[in-house]
PDB file of C-alpha atoms in Angstrom:
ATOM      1  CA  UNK A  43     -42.671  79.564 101.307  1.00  0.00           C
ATOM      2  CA  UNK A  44     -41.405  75.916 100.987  1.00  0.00           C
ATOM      3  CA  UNK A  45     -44.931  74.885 100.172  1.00  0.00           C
ATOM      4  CA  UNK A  46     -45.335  77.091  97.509  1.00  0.00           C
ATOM      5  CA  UNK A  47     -42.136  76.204  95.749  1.00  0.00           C
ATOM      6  CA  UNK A  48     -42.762  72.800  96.400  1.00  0.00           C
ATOM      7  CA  UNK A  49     -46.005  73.253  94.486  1.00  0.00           C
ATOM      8  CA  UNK A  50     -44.912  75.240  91.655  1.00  0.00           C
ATOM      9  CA  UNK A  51     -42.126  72.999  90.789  1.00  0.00           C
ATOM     10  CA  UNK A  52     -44.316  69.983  91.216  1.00  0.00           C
ATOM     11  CA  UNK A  53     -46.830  71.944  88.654  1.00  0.00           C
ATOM     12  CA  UNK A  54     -43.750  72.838  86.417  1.00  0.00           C
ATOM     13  CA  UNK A  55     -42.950  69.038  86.346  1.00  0.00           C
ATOM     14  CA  UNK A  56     -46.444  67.639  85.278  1.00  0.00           C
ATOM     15  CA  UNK A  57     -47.318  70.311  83.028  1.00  0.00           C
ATOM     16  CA  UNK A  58     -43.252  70.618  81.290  1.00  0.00           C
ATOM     17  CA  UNK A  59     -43.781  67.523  78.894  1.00  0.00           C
ATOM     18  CA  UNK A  60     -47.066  68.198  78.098  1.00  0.00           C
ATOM     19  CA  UNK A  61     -46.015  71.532  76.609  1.00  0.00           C
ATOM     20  CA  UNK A  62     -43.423  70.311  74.998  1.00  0.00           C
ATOM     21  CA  UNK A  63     -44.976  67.202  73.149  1.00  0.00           C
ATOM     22  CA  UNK A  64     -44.696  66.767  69.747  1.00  0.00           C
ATOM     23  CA  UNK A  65     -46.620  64.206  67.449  1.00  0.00           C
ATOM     24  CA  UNK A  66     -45.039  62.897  63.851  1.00  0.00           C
ATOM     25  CA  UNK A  67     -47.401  62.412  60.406  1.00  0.00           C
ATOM     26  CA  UNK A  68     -45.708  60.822  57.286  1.00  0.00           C
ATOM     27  CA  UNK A  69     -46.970  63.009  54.613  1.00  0.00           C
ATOM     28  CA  UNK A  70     -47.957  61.532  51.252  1.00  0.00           C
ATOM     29  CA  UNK A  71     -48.943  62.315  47.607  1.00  0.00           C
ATOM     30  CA  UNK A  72     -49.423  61.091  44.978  1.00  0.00           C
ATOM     31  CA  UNK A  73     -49.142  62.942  41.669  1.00  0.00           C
ATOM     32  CA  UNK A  74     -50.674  60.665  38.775  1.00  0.00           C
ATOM     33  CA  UNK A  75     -48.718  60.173  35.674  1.00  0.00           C
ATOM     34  CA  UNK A  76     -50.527  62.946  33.459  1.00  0.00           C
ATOM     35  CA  UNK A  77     -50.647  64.041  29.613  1.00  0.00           C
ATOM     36  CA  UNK A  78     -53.607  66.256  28.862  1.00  0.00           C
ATOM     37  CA  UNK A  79     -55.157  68.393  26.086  1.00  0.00           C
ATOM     38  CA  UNK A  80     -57.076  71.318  25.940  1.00  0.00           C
ATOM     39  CA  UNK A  81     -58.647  72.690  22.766  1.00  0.00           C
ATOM     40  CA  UNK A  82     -61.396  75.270  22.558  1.00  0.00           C
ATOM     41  CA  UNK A  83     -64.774  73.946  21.870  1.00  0.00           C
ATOM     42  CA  UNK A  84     -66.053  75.187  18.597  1.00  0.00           C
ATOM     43  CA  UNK A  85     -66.024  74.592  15.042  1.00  0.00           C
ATOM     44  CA  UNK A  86     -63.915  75.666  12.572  1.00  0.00           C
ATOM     45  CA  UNK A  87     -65.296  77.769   9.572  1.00  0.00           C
ATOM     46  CA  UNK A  88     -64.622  78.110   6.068  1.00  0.00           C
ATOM     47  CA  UNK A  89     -66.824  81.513   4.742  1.00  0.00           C
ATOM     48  CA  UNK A  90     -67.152  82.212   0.718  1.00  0.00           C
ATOM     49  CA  UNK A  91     -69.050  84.502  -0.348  1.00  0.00           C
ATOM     50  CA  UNK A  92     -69.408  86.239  -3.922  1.00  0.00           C
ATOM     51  CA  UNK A  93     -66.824  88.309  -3.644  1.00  0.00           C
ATOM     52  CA  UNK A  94     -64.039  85.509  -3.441  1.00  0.00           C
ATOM     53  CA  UNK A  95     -65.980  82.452  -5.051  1.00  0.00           C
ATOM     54  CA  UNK A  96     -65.681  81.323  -7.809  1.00  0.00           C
ATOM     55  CA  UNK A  97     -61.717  81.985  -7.662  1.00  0.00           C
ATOM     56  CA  UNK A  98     -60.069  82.374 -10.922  1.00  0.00           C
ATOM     57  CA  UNK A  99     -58.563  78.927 -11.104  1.00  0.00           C
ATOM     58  CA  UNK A 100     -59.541  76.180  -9.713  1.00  0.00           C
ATOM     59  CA  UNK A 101     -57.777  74.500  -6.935  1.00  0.00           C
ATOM     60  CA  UNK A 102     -58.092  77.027  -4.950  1.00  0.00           C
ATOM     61  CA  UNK A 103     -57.169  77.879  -0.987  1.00  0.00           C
ATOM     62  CA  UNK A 104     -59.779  79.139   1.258  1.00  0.00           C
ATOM     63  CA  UNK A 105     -58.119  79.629   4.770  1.00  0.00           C
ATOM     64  CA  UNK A 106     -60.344  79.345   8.231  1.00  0.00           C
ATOM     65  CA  UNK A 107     -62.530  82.049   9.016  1.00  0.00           C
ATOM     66  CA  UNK A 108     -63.658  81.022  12.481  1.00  0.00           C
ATOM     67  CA  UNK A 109     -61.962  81.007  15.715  1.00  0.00           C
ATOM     68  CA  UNK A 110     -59.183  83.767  15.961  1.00  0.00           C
ATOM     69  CA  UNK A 111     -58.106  84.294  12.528  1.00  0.00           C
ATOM     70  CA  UNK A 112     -59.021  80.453  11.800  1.00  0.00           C
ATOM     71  CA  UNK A 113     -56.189  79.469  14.421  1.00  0.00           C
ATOM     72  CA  UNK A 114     -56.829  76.514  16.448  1.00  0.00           C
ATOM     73  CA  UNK A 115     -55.057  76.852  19.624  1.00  0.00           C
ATOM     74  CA  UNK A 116     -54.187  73.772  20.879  1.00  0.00           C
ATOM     75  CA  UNK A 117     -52.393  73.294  24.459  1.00  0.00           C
ATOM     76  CA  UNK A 118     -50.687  70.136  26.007  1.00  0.00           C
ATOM     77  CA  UNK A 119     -49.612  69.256  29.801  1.00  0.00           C
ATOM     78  CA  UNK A 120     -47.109  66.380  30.302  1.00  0.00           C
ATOM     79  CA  UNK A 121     -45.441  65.410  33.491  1.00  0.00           C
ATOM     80  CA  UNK A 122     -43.868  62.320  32.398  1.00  0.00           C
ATOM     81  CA  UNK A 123     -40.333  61.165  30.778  1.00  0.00           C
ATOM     82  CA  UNK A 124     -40.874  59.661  27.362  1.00  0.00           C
ATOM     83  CA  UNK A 125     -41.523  60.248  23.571  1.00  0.00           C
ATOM     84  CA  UNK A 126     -45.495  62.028  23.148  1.00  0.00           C
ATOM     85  CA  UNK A 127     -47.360  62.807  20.517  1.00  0.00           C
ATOM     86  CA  UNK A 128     -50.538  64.790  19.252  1.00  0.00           C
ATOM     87  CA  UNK A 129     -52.892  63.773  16.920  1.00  0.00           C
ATOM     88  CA  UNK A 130     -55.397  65.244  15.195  1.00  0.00           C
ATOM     89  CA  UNK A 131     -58.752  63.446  13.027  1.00  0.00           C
ATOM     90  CA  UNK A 132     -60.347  65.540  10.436  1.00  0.00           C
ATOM     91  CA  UNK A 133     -63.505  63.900   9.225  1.00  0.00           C
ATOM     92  CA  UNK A 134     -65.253  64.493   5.930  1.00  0.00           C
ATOM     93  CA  UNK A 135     -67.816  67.244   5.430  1.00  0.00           C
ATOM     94  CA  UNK A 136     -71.650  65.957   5.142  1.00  0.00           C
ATOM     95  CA  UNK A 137     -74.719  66.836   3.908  1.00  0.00           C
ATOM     96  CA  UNK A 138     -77.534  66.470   6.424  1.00  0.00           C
ATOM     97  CA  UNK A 139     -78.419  63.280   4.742  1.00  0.00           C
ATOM     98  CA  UNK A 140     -74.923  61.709   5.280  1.00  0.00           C
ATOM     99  CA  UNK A 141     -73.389  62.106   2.054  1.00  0.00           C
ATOM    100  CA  UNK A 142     -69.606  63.408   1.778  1.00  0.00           C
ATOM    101  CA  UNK A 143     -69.328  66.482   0.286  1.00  0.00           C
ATOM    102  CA  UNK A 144     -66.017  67.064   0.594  1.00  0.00           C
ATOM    103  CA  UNK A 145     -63.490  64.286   1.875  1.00  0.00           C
ATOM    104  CA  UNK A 146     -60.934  65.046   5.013  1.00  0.00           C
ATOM    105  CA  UNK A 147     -57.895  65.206   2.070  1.00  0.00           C
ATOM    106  CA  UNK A 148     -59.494  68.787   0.749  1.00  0.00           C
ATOM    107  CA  UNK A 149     -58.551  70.454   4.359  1.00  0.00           C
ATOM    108  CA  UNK A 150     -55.451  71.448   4.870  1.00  0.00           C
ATOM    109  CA  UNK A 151     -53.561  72.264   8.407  1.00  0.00           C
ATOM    110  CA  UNK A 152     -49.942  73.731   9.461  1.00  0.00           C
ATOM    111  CA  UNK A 153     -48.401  73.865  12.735  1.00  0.00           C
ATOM    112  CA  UNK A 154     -47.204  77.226  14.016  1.00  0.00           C
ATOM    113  CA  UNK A 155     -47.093  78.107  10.895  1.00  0.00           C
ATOM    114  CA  UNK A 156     -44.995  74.867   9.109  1.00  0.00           C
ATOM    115  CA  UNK A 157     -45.679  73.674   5.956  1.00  0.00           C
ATOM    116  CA  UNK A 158     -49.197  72.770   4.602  1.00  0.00           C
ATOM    117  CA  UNK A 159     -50.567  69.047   5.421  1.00  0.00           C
ATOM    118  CA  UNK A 160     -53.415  67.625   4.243  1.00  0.00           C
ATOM    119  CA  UNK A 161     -56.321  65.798   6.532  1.00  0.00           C
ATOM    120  CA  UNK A 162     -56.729  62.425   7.037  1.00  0.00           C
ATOM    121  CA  UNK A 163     -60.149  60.441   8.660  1.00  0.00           C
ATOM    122  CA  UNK A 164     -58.028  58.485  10.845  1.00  0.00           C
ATOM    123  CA  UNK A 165     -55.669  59.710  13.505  1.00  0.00           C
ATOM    124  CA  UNK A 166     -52.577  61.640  11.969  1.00  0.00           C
ATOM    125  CA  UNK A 167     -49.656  62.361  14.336  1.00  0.00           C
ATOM    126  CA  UNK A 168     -49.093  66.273  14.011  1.00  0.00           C
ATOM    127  CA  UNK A 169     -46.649  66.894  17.024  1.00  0.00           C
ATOM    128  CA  UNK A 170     -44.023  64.504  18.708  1.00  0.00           C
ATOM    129  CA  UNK A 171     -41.968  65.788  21.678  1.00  0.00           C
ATOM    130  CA  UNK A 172     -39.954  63.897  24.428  1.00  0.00           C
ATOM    131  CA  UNK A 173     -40.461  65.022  28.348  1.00  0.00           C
ATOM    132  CA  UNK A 174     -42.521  66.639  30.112  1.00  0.00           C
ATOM    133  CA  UNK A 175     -43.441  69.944  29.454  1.00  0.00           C
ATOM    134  CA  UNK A 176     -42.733  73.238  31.143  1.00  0.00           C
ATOM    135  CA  UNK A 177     -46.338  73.975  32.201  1.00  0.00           C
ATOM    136  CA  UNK A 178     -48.874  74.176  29.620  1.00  0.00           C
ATOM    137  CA  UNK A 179     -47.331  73.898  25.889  1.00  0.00           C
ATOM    138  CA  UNK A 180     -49.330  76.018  23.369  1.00  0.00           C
ATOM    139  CA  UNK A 181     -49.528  74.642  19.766  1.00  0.00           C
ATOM    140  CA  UNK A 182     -51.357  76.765  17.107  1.00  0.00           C
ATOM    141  CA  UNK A 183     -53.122  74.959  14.175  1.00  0.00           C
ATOM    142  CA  UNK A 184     -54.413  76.743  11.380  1.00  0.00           C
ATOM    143  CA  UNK A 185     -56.753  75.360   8.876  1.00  0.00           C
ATOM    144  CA  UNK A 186     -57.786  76.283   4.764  1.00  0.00           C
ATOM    145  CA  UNK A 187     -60.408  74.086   2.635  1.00  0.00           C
ATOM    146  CA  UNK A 188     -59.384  73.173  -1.021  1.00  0.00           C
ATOM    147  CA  UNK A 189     -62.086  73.242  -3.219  1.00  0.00           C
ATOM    148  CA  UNK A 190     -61.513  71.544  -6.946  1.00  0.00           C
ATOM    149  CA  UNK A 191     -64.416  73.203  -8.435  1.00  0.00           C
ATOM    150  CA  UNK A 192     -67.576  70.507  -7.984  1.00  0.00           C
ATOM    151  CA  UNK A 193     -68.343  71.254  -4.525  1.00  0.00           C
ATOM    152  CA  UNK A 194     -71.814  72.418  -3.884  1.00  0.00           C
ATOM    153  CA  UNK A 195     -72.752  75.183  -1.957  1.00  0.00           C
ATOM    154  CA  UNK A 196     -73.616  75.544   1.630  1.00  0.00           C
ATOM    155  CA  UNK A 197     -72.422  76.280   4.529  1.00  0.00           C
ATOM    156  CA  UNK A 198     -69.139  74.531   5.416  1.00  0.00           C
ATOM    157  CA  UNK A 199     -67.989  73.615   9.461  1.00  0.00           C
ATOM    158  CA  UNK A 200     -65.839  70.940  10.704  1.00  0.00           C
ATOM    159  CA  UNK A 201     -65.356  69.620  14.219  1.00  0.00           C
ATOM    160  CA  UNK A 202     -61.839  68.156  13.986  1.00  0.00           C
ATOM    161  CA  UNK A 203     -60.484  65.890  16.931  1.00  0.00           C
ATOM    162  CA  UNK A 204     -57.224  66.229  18.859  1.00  0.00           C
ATOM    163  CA  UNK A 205     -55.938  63.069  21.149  1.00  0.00           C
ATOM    164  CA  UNK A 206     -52.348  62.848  22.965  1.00  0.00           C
ATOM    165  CA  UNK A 207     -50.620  59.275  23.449  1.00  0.00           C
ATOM    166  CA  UNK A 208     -47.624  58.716  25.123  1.00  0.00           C
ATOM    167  CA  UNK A 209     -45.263  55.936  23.974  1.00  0.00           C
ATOM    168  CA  UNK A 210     -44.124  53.502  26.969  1.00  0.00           C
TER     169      UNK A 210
END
């Protein structure tokens, strides 16, 4: 009987630390410094038909057609402290041969619904926030064309560019 205690407490002893070990990892991540956009992928349409062109006076407001009731839903991600912005490039509308048709000034955009502002080639700062955002920020741009009366016809689509920068 002292035999087998002897050897159970002598087993007890050798195996005891081993169930009781423990190893330590230090843990790390890194989350990178992040301000992203996402815009759908499409173009944005202007339709006219005979029913609503020629308009009685001339210049006249055509708003989007394409897209969800020619809204552009635009949706930002920050993480970071600090002033950002959004902004947006509207080129001009060629022919197939190169030739503007209709310069960037002749489309118009608002911001959730803000007040009217007209295109530009270069970049034009839209949105300006500071902080990061709660999630994913949703922004909705619509769009109209102004025509003057000495476009030609045709069929009428923009691809319009949206960019985020972050001030340091």
């Amino acid at each position: 009987m002292k035999t087998l205690i002897r050897s159970a407490l002598l087993l007890l002893a050798t195996t005891a630390p081993l169930a009781f070990a423990q190893a330590t990892w230090y843990v790390q991540t890194v989350i990178p410094e992040v301000i992203s956009v996402r815009t759908p992928t499409t173009s944005i349409g202007f339709e006219l038909s005979l029913e609503n062109y020629p308009p009685p006076q001339f210049p006249a407001r055509y708003a989007a057609t394409s897209l969800e009731d020619g809204v552009l839903p635009v949706q930002v991600f920050v993480n970071e402290p600090g002033v950002w912005s959004l902004l947006l490039e509207i080129p001009d509308l060629l022919d197939e041969s190169g030739n503007r048709l209709i310069p960037a000034e002749q489309i118009l955009f608002r911001v959730d619904g803000g007040p009217w502002l007209r295109g530009s080639n270069g970049p034009q700062e839209f949105y300006t926030d500071v902080g990061a955002t709660d999630g994913w920020k949703e922004l909705r741009l619509e769009f109209a064309l102004e025509l003057k009366g000495h476009e030609p016809p045709g069929e009428y689509a923009v691809n319009v560019v949206v960019s985020a920068i972050r001030e340091p």
